[in-house]
């Protein structure tokens, strides 16, 4: 007598859906006796077989989940089928097969060209996919910077160098500036003529002044209005501006493409795709691990992760049951802590502002006697920014404990605050630079629109600041690796006193390292407009950092007890990188469109602002094209365009909502169907007895 | 199969056939052949294509040694009639093909379902899920979740993936939930 609750399992085996699932598993493992008798089961089996051949027939043999012998049989039967097809279909099938084979050969060859393929694979095997995603991200940045460098070099630097050395019969056209006071065009960079100390060269290398200022590294070198190569006229100012837009657009598109690839977006189901339990359990084991130690750590981390998630769920329930006065207390505490955080941030920003102003005022004295102090003063903004980037996260992770959030949210909020600190610091630095440049206090900038006495070529100065930031960032990363990580490891290994052991081995903090390199990349994006060779320096810098971090990882780190998952970390890195890029648009936009370009140097001498070169060029187009382009920029076009975009957006959102409703209905229907099935089966078994 | 040419290589037609029937490239198949023949005792290396390797030998491979699902993997991919989970070279290639990067996610999820189905009944019921979680958290008493935690976890998993609410996860439900899984 079967209990009413349990459905008879034998009956369930005879259902067509079960039969086809078992058939897919492979005939050699089919061992279950049929209940209904051989005829009935053969009928059901034959039906299931037909169903299945319908689904899988079109796919090549290797996509069938069967053992090798069965796949051979499938392939032979597929080939027998093709013999019966018309010649055209046969030809199509063979050509598509050979195309696929050729493509896979090409893919196999091109995988050898991938940079650092072997290194990243070995890191993946030892430390898991979370840390490996950091190194793949680093590789992506190396490639991105290299491509940006090629772009800018070939369109901006190469024509300039060709024309300056007269290769290919090229000449430079200098158009004399009109309507500009003479006083604005005086610019004499000291190129270190004569006998100087070697130390001065080092100082110039580190701060971008002196002999570096007149090289193609900085904006000031490109003081050319047009280049004539035989009979072609190459408009360098236009090329400079368009190359800037091109590299920004290229970075944007590439990052978006990568983030879409890595993120399986789920618009239909409400569950958070990264935190779902199914994801953790079914996709939890990293099959690339080969080292037993790493496997043990992975087991621990999985156990820890599952336990934390379960605890967090209980915590959420507890939070939902909070009383009114507890809520009040917690919210007021949170507001208070946020005020503290804002106060700390304002303190940071104000100190960066003061230090930048101080550094700019004092480094303009050509006082070689205090060279060391001069160098220190020049690097002061970078030092302060690095200190703020270091202290800020420590304070945030200390404060957030009082705010009583769930652990996952704590991590996210701390990360967000750290990101904000790092990127806002760069913004404050640039803002303070501009306040100096546009410091029109006592009529200092009347003739030219900017402070021409202190900054005859202000773009080169901004470029120098970005250059200094980048060099200092690189030095700090190397110094931390050399002087902090290795001694710490040595201490932990050889000294057994309790304090040192409590300090312990440092974990590889992925998020900190990622924020570091995103900060460097944002500087590169902003700085490339002012210093076209900066991407090359960034490429070399990230190349060296890869090897430094790899050595540090292998020799000193133990894998983190609480690893971030690869998929969510990839998406997180790309989102923060995107934020950095969008933040880089703002200073560039302001420099190009609002601040008057310097009249003493650079390709935009004859224009009011750098942006003006584009309307200028458009005015030289035929009138029809001009009218179209000006029409596109006017309100008569922009407003309807915006309205149409909004309509499309609302339509797509409504469509998504409708789909979601349909999916919910289908789910309910499936549950009802399953219950109907159980009911019917029970009735049939009862009727059989 | 018929061996032509050098004794340590696979004949060309067989190589081409393996390339067609699996997701592995030519270099990968040759490398697999080398690793497989290293597992055999010296006398049998000539006939590696038709020899069978016992389960204990297969488990000495570094990729499987540290894997908590090693026994299930051997069981699922083995086509031995005596059910001793020994693997031939073709079973070995099948296994590598499913785990390679170019395999379709359909195939991977299908075999993952079979690997996780500890009692081979075609569905993942509570016992299967319990064994699965225990495999993930590691061997040993202190690394298992408490029964309350296990209960809560299995409840959550079934809530997320059991569409027809019958208390078990069948193949299509599994494939559906895994296709939304970004880490798979």
Short mmCIF file of C-alpha atoms in Angstrom, two decimals, chain B residues 3-183:
data_model
loop_
_atom_site.label_atom_id
_atom_site.label_comp_id
_atom_site.label_asym_id
_atom_site.label_seq_id
_atom_site.Cartn_x
_atom_site.Cartn_y
_atom_site.Cartn_z
CA UNK B 3 48.83 1.09 -35.61
CA UNK B 4 50.76 2.53 -38.49
CA UNK B 5 54.02 4.41 -38.48
CA UNK B 6 55.68 5.21 -35.16
CA UNK B 7 54.49 3.12 -32.25
CA UNK B 8 54.05 6.05 -29.91
CA UNK B 9 51.64 8.06 -32.03
CA UNK B 10 48.02 7.77 -32.93
CA UNK B 11 47.29 7.00 -36.61
CA UNK B 12 46.10 9.98 -38.58
CA UNK B 13 42.58 8.82 -39.35
CA UNK B 14 41.96 8.05 -35.71
CA UNK B 15 43.36 11.46 -34.75
CA UNK B 16 41.08 13.17 -37.21
CA UNK B 17 38.13 11.20 -35.91
CA UNK B 18 38.90 12.15 -32.33
CA UNK B 19 39.16 15.80 -33.36
CA UNK B 20 35.76 15.55 -34.97
CA UNK B 21 34.06 13.76 -32.10
CA UNK B 22 35.48 15.78 -29.21
CA UNK B 23 36.13 19.42 -28.43
CA UNK B 24 39.88 18.95 -28.18
CA UNK B 25 42.49 20.26 -30.56
CA UNK B 26 45.16 18.06 -32.14
CA UNK B 27 47.87 19.08 -29.65
CA UNK B 28 45.53 18.44 -26.75
CA UNK B 29 44.70 14.95 -28.01
CA UNK B 30 48.37 14.09 -28.40
CA UNK B 31 49.12 15.43 -24.94
CA UNK B 32 46.25 13.38 -23.53
CA UNK B 33 47.66 10.31 -25.27
CA UNK B 34 51.03 10.92 -23.66
CA UNK B 35 49.53 11.33 -20.17
CA UNK B 36 47.32 8.29 -20.62
CA UNK B 37 50.15 6.02 -21.74
CA UNK B 38 52.21 7.15 -18.76
CA UNK B 39 49.54 5.69 -16.52
CA UNK B 40 49.90 2.27 -18.12
CA UNK B 41 52.61 -0.23 -17.21
CA UNK B 42 55.39 -0.37 -19.79
CA UNK B 43 54.25 -3.53 -21.61
CA UNK B 44 50.82 -2.19 -22.38
CA UNK B 45 51.95 1.17 -23.75
CA UNK B 46 52.04 -0.05 -27.32
CA UNK B 47 48.32 -0.70 -27.34
CA UNK B 48 47.29 2.34 -25.35
CA UNK B 49 44.33 3.03 -27.59
CA UNK B 50 42.61 -0.16 -26.58
CA UNK B 51 43.86 -0.61 -23.03
CA UNK B 52 41.90 0.16 -19.89
CA UNK B 53 43.29 1.93 -16.86
CA UNK B 54 42.02 1.06 -13.42
CA UNK B 55 40.29 3.67 -11.33
CA UNK B 56 43.04 3.88 -8.76
CA UNK B 57 45.54 4.71 -11.50
CA UNK B 58 43.35 7.45 -12.95
CA UNK B 59 42.95 9.02 -9.55
CA UNK B 60 46.70 9.60 -9.36
CA UNK B 61 46.41 12.35 -11.98
CA UNK B 62 47.05 15.71 -10.29
CA UNK B 63 43.92 17.25 -11.75
CA UNK B 64 41.73 14.58 -10.19
CA UNK B 65 43.67 14.02 -6.99
CA UNK B 66 42.46 17.20 -5.35
CA UNK B 67 38.96 17.03 -6.76
CA UNK B 68 36.19 16.06 -4.32
CA UNK B 69 34.13 14.62 -7.16
CA UNK B 70 36.84 12.27 -8.37
CA UNK B 71 34.89 9.07 -7.80
CA UNK B 72 31.75 10.37 -9.48
CA UNK B 73 33.74 11.62 -12.47
CA UNK B 74 35.33 8.22 -12.98
CA UNK B 75 32.00 6.52 -12.61
CA UNK B 76 30.17 8.78 -15.05
CA UNK B 77 32.74 8.66 -17.84
CA UNK B 78 33.61 5.02 -17.59
CA UNK B 79 32.04 2.70 -20.18
CA UNK B 80 33.33 -0.50 -18.65
CA UNK B 81 30.93 -3.44 -18.80
CA UNK B 82 32.19 -4.84 -15.52
CA UNK B 83 31.30 -1.60 -13.76
CA UNK B 84 34.68 -1.32 -12.12
CA UNK B 85 34.98 2.30 -13.21
CA UNK B 86 38.05 1.64 -15.32
CA UNK B 87 38.57 4.03 -18.25
CA UNK B 88 39.73 3.43 -21.77
CA UNK B 89 41.54 6.05 -23.79
CA UNK B 90 38.31 7.09 -25.45
CA UNK B 91 36.61 7.55 -22.06
CA UNK B 92 39.60 9.64 -21.05
CA UNK B 93 39.22 11.80 -24.15
CA UNK B 94 35.51 12.16 -23.50
CA UNK B 95 36.25 13.39 -20.00
CA UNK B 96 38.84 15.90 -21.19
CA UNK B 97 36.55 17.08 -23.94
CA UNK B 98 33.71 17.86 -21.56
CA UNK B 99 36.03 19.77 -19.23
CA UNK B 100 37.74 21.73 -22.00
CA UNK B 101 37.06 25.40 -22.61
CA UNK B 102 35.41 24.90 -25.98
CA UNK B 103 32.74 22.47 -24.86
CA UNK B 104 29.23 23.83 -25.08
CA UNK B 105 27.56 24.73 -21.81
CA UNK B 106 24.80 22.28 -22.72
CA UNK B 107 27.19 19.35 -22.57
CA UNK B 108 28.87 20.63 -19.44
CA UNK B 109 25.61 21.06 -17.58
CA UNK B 110 24.42 17.63 -18.72
CA UNK B 111 27.50 15.89 -17.38
CA UNK B 112 27.53 18.04 -14.25
CA UNK B 113 24.02 16.82 -13.56
CA UNK B 114 25.15 13.24 -13.90
CA UNK B 115 28.16 13.83 -11.68
CA UNK B 116 26.03 15.41 -8.96
CA UNK B 117 23.42 12.65 -9.16
CA UNK B 118 25.00 10.45 -6.53
CA UNK B 119 22.35 7.76 -6.58
CA UNK B 120 22.00 7.66 -10.39
CA UNK B 121 18.23 7.96 -10.36
CA UNK B 122 17.94 10.78 -12.87
CA UNK B 123 16.99 13.51 -10.41
CA UNK B 124 18.74 15.48 -7.68
CA UNK B 125 16.79 14.86 -4.53
CA UNK B 126 17.57 15.96 -0.98
CA UNK B 127 20.02 13.16 -0.32
CA UNK B 128 21.97 14.00 -3.47
CA UNK B 129 22.11 17.68 -2.52
CA UNK B 130 23.24 16.84 0.98
CA UNK B 131 26.06 14.68 -0.34
CA UNK B 132 26.96 17.40 -2.82
CA UNK B 133 27.32 20.06 -0.15
CA UNK B 134 29.36 17.71 2.04
CA UNK B 135 31.71 17.11 -0.87
CA UNK B 136 32.12 20.83 -1.34
CA UNK B 137 32.89 21.69 2.25
CA UNK B 138 35.48 18.98 2.60
CA UNK B 139 36.06 15.67 4.28
CA UNK B 140 36.21 15.45 8.01
CA UNK B 141 33.73 16.01 10.75
CA UNK B 142 34.52 19.63 11.59
CA UNK B 143 34.10 20.80 8.04
CA UNK B 144 30.51 19.75 7.64
CA UNK B 145 27.61 22.11 8.08
CA UNK B 146 25.31 21.54 11.00
CA UNK B 147 22.05 19.81 10.20
CA UNK B 148 20.06 23.01 10.72
CA UNK B 149 22.31 24.88 8.32
CA UNK B 150 22.12 22.04 5.82
CA UNK B 151 18.35 22.04 6.04
CA UNK B 152 18.21 25.79 5.46
CA UNK B 153 20.65 25.58 2.57
CA UNK B 154 18.82 22.78 0.80
CA UNK B 155 15.55 24.62 1.32
CA UNK B 156 17.05 27.68 -0.37
CA UNK B 157 18.46 25.68 -3.25
CA UNK B 158 15.18 23.94 -3.93
CA UNK B 159 13.34 27.25 -3.70
CA UNK B 160 15.58 28.73 -6.36
CA UNK B 161 15.75 25.86 -8.79
CA UNK B 162 12.76 23.53 -8.37
CA UNK B 163 10.31 25.00 -10.82
CA UNK B 164 7.60 22.37 -10.66
CA UNK B 165 7.88 22.09 -6.90
CA UNK B 166 8.14 18.34 -6.75
CA UNK B 167 10.97 18.33 -4.25
CA UNK B 168 13.62 17.21 -6.74
CA UNK B 169 15.64 18.88 -9.47
CA UNK B 170 15.42 17.18 -12.83
CA UNK B 171 17.73 17.68 -15.79
CA UNK B 172 15.92 20.58 -17.43
CA UNK B 173 15.53 22.48 -14.16
CA UNK B 174 19.23 21.97 -13.50
CA UNK B 175 20.20 23.16 -16.95
CA UNK B 176 17.97 26.18 -16.56
CA UNK B 177 19.41 27.26 -13.23
CA UNK B 178 22.97 26.65 -14.40
CA UNK B 179 22.49 28.68 -17.56
CA UNK B 180 21.79 31.68 -15.34
CA UNK B 181 24.81 30.94 -13.22
CA UNK B 182 27.66 33.26 -14.12
CA UNK B 183 30.32 31.12 -12.47
#
